[in-house]
mmCIF file of C-alpha atoms in Angstrom:
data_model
loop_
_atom_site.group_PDB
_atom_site.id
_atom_site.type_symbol
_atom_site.label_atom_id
_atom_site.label_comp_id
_atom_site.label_asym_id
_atom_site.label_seq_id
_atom_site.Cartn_x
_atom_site.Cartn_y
_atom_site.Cartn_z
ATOM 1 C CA UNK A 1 -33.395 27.019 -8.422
ATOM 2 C CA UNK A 2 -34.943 23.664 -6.263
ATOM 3 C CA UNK A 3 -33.245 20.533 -6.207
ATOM 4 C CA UNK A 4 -34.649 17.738 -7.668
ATOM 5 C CA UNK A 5 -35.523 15.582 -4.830
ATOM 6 C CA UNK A 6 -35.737 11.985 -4.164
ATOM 7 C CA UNK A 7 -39.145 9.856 -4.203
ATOM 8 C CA UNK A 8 -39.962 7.917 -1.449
ATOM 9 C CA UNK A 9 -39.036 4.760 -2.769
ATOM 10 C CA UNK A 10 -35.894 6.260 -4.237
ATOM 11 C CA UNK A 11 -34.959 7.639 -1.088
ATOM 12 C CA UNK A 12 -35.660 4.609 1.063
ATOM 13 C CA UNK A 13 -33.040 2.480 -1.307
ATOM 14 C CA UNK A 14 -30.159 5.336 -1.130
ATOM 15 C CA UNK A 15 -30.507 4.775 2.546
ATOM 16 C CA UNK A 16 -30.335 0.969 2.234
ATOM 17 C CA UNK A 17 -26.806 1.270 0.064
ATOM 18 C CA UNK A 18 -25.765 3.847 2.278
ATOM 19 C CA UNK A 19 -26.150 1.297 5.361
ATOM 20 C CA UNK A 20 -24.545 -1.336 3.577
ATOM 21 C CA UNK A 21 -21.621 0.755 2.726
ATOM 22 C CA UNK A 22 -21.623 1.819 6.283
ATOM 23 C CA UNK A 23 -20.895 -1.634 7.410
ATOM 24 C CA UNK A 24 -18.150 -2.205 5.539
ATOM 25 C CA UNK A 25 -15.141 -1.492 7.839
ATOM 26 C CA UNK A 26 -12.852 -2.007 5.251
ATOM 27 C CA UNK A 27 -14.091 0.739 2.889
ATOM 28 C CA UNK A 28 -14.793 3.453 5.961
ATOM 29 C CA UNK A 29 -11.596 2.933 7.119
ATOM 30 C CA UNK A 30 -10.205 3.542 3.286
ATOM 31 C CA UNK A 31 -13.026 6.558 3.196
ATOM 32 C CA UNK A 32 -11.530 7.911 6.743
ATOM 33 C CA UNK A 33 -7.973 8.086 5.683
ATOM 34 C CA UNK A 34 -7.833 8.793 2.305
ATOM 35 C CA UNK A 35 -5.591 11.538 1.641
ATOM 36 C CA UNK A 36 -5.606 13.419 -2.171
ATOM 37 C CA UNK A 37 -2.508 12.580 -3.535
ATOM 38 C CA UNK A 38 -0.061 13.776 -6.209
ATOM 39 C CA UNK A 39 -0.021 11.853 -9.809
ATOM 40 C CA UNK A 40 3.490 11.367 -10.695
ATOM 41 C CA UNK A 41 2.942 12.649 -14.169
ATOM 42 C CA UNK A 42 5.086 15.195 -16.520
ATOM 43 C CA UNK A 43 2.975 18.192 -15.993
ATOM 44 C CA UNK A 44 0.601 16.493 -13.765
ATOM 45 C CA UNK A 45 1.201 19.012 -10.850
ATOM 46 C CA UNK A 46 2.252 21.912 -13.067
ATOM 47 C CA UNK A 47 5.529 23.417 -14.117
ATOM 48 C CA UNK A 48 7.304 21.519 -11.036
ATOM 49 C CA UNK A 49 6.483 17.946 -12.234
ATOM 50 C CA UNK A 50 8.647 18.422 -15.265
ATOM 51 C CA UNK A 51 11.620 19.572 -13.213
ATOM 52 C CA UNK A 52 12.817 16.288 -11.991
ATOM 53 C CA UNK A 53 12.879 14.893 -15.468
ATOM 54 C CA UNK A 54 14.934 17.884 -16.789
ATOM 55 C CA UNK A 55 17.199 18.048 -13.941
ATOM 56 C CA UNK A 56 17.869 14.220 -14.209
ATOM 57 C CA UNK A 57 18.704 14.645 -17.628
ATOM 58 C CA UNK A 58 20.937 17.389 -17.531
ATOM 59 C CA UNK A 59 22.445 15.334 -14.498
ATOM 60 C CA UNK A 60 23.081 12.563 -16.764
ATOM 61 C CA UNK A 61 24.190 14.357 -19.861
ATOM 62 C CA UNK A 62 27.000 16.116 -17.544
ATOM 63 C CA UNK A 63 28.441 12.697 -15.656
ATOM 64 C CA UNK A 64 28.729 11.050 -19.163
ATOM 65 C CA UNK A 65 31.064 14.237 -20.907
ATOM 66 C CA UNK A 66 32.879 13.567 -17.507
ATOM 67 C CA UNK A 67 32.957 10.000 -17.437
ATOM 68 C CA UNK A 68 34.337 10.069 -20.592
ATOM 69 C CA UNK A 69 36.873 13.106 -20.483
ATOM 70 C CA UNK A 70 38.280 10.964 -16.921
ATOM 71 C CA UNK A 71 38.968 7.981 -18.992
ATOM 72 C CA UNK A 72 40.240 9.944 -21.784
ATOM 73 C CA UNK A 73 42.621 11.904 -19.641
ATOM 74 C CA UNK A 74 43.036 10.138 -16.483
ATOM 75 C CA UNK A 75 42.259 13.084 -14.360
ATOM 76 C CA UNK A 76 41.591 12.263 -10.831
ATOM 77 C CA UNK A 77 40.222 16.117 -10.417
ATOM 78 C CA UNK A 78 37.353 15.426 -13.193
ATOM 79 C CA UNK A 79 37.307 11.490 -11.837
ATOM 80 C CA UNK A 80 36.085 13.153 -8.521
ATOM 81 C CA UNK A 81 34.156 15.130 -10.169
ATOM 82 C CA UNK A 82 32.186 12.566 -12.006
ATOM 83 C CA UNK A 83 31.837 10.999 -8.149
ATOM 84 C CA UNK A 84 30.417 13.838 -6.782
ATOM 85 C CA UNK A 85 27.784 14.935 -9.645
ATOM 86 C CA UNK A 86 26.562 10.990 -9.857
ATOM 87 C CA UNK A 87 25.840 10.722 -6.205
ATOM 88 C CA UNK A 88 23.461 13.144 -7.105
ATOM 89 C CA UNK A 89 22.129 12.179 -10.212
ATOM 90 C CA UNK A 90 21.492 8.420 -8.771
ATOM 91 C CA UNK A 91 18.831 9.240 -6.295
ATOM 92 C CA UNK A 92 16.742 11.231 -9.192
ATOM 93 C CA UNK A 93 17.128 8.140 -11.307
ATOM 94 C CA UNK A 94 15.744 6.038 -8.205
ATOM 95 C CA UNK A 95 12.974 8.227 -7.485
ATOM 96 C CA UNK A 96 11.854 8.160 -11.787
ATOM 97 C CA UNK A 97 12.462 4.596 -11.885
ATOM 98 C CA UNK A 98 9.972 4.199 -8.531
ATOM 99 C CA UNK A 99 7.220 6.407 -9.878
ATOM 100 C CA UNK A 100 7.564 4.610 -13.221
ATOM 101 C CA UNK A 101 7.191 1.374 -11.714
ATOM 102 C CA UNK A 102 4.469 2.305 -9.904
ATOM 103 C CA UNK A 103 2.556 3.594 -12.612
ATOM 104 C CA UNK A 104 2.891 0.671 -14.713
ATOM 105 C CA UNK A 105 2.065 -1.764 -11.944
ATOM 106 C CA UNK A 106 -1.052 0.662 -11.327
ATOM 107 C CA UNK A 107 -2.251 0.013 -15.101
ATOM 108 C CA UNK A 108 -1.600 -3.619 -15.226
ATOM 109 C CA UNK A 109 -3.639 -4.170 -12.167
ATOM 110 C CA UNK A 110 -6.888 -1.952 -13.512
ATOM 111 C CA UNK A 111 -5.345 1.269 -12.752
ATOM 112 C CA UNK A 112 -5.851 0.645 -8.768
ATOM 113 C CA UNK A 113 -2.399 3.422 -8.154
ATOM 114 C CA UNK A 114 -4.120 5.377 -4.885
ATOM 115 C CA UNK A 115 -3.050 8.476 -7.207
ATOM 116 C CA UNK A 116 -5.828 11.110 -7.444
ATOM 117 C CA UNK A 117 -6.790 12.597 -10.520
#
């Protein structure tokens, strides 16, 4: 099957943009660089995007039952233990928080997130 190709005049105006693009330094540096990157989506990158959110949940569900069972008991063994599952639960929180923040900034701002789709 041929290609449809360009007339002339058609041809000598793609090669006029494509100069003018050229000269842009901004936009071939951006062009050089630009690296595909992940969308921070549920389900965006398959099964594994979801995992954070579920993980982060659970993590959350399990250091409330032990917040409160510490305070209702006064146990310094499930105090600790409360300690020891938050310090992990925290930095999933941070990193949701950040990719929800940036997503929102992204679509107040015309969707300009660097994310690829």
């Amino acid at each position: 099957m041929k290609e449809p190709r360009l007339s002339r005049q058609e041809q000598r105006i793609l090669d006029g943009i494509e100069q003018g693009l050229r000269g842009d330094e901004h936009l071939d540096r951006e062009l050089r660089t630009m690296r595909m990157r992940r969308r921070w989506l549920p389900g965006a990158d398959g099964p594994k995007a979801g995992r954070l959110y579920l993980a982060t949940f659970a993590l959350l569900v399990v250091c409330l039952v032990l917040f409160v069972a510490a305070g209702a008991t006064g146990s310094r063994l499930l105090l600790w233990t409360f300690s020891g599952v938050w310090v992990a639960t925290a930095p999933c929180l941070l990193v949701l928080i950040g990719r929800r923040c940036r997503r929102l900034i992204g679509t107040r701002t015309g969707g300009a997130t660097g994310h690829a789709k």
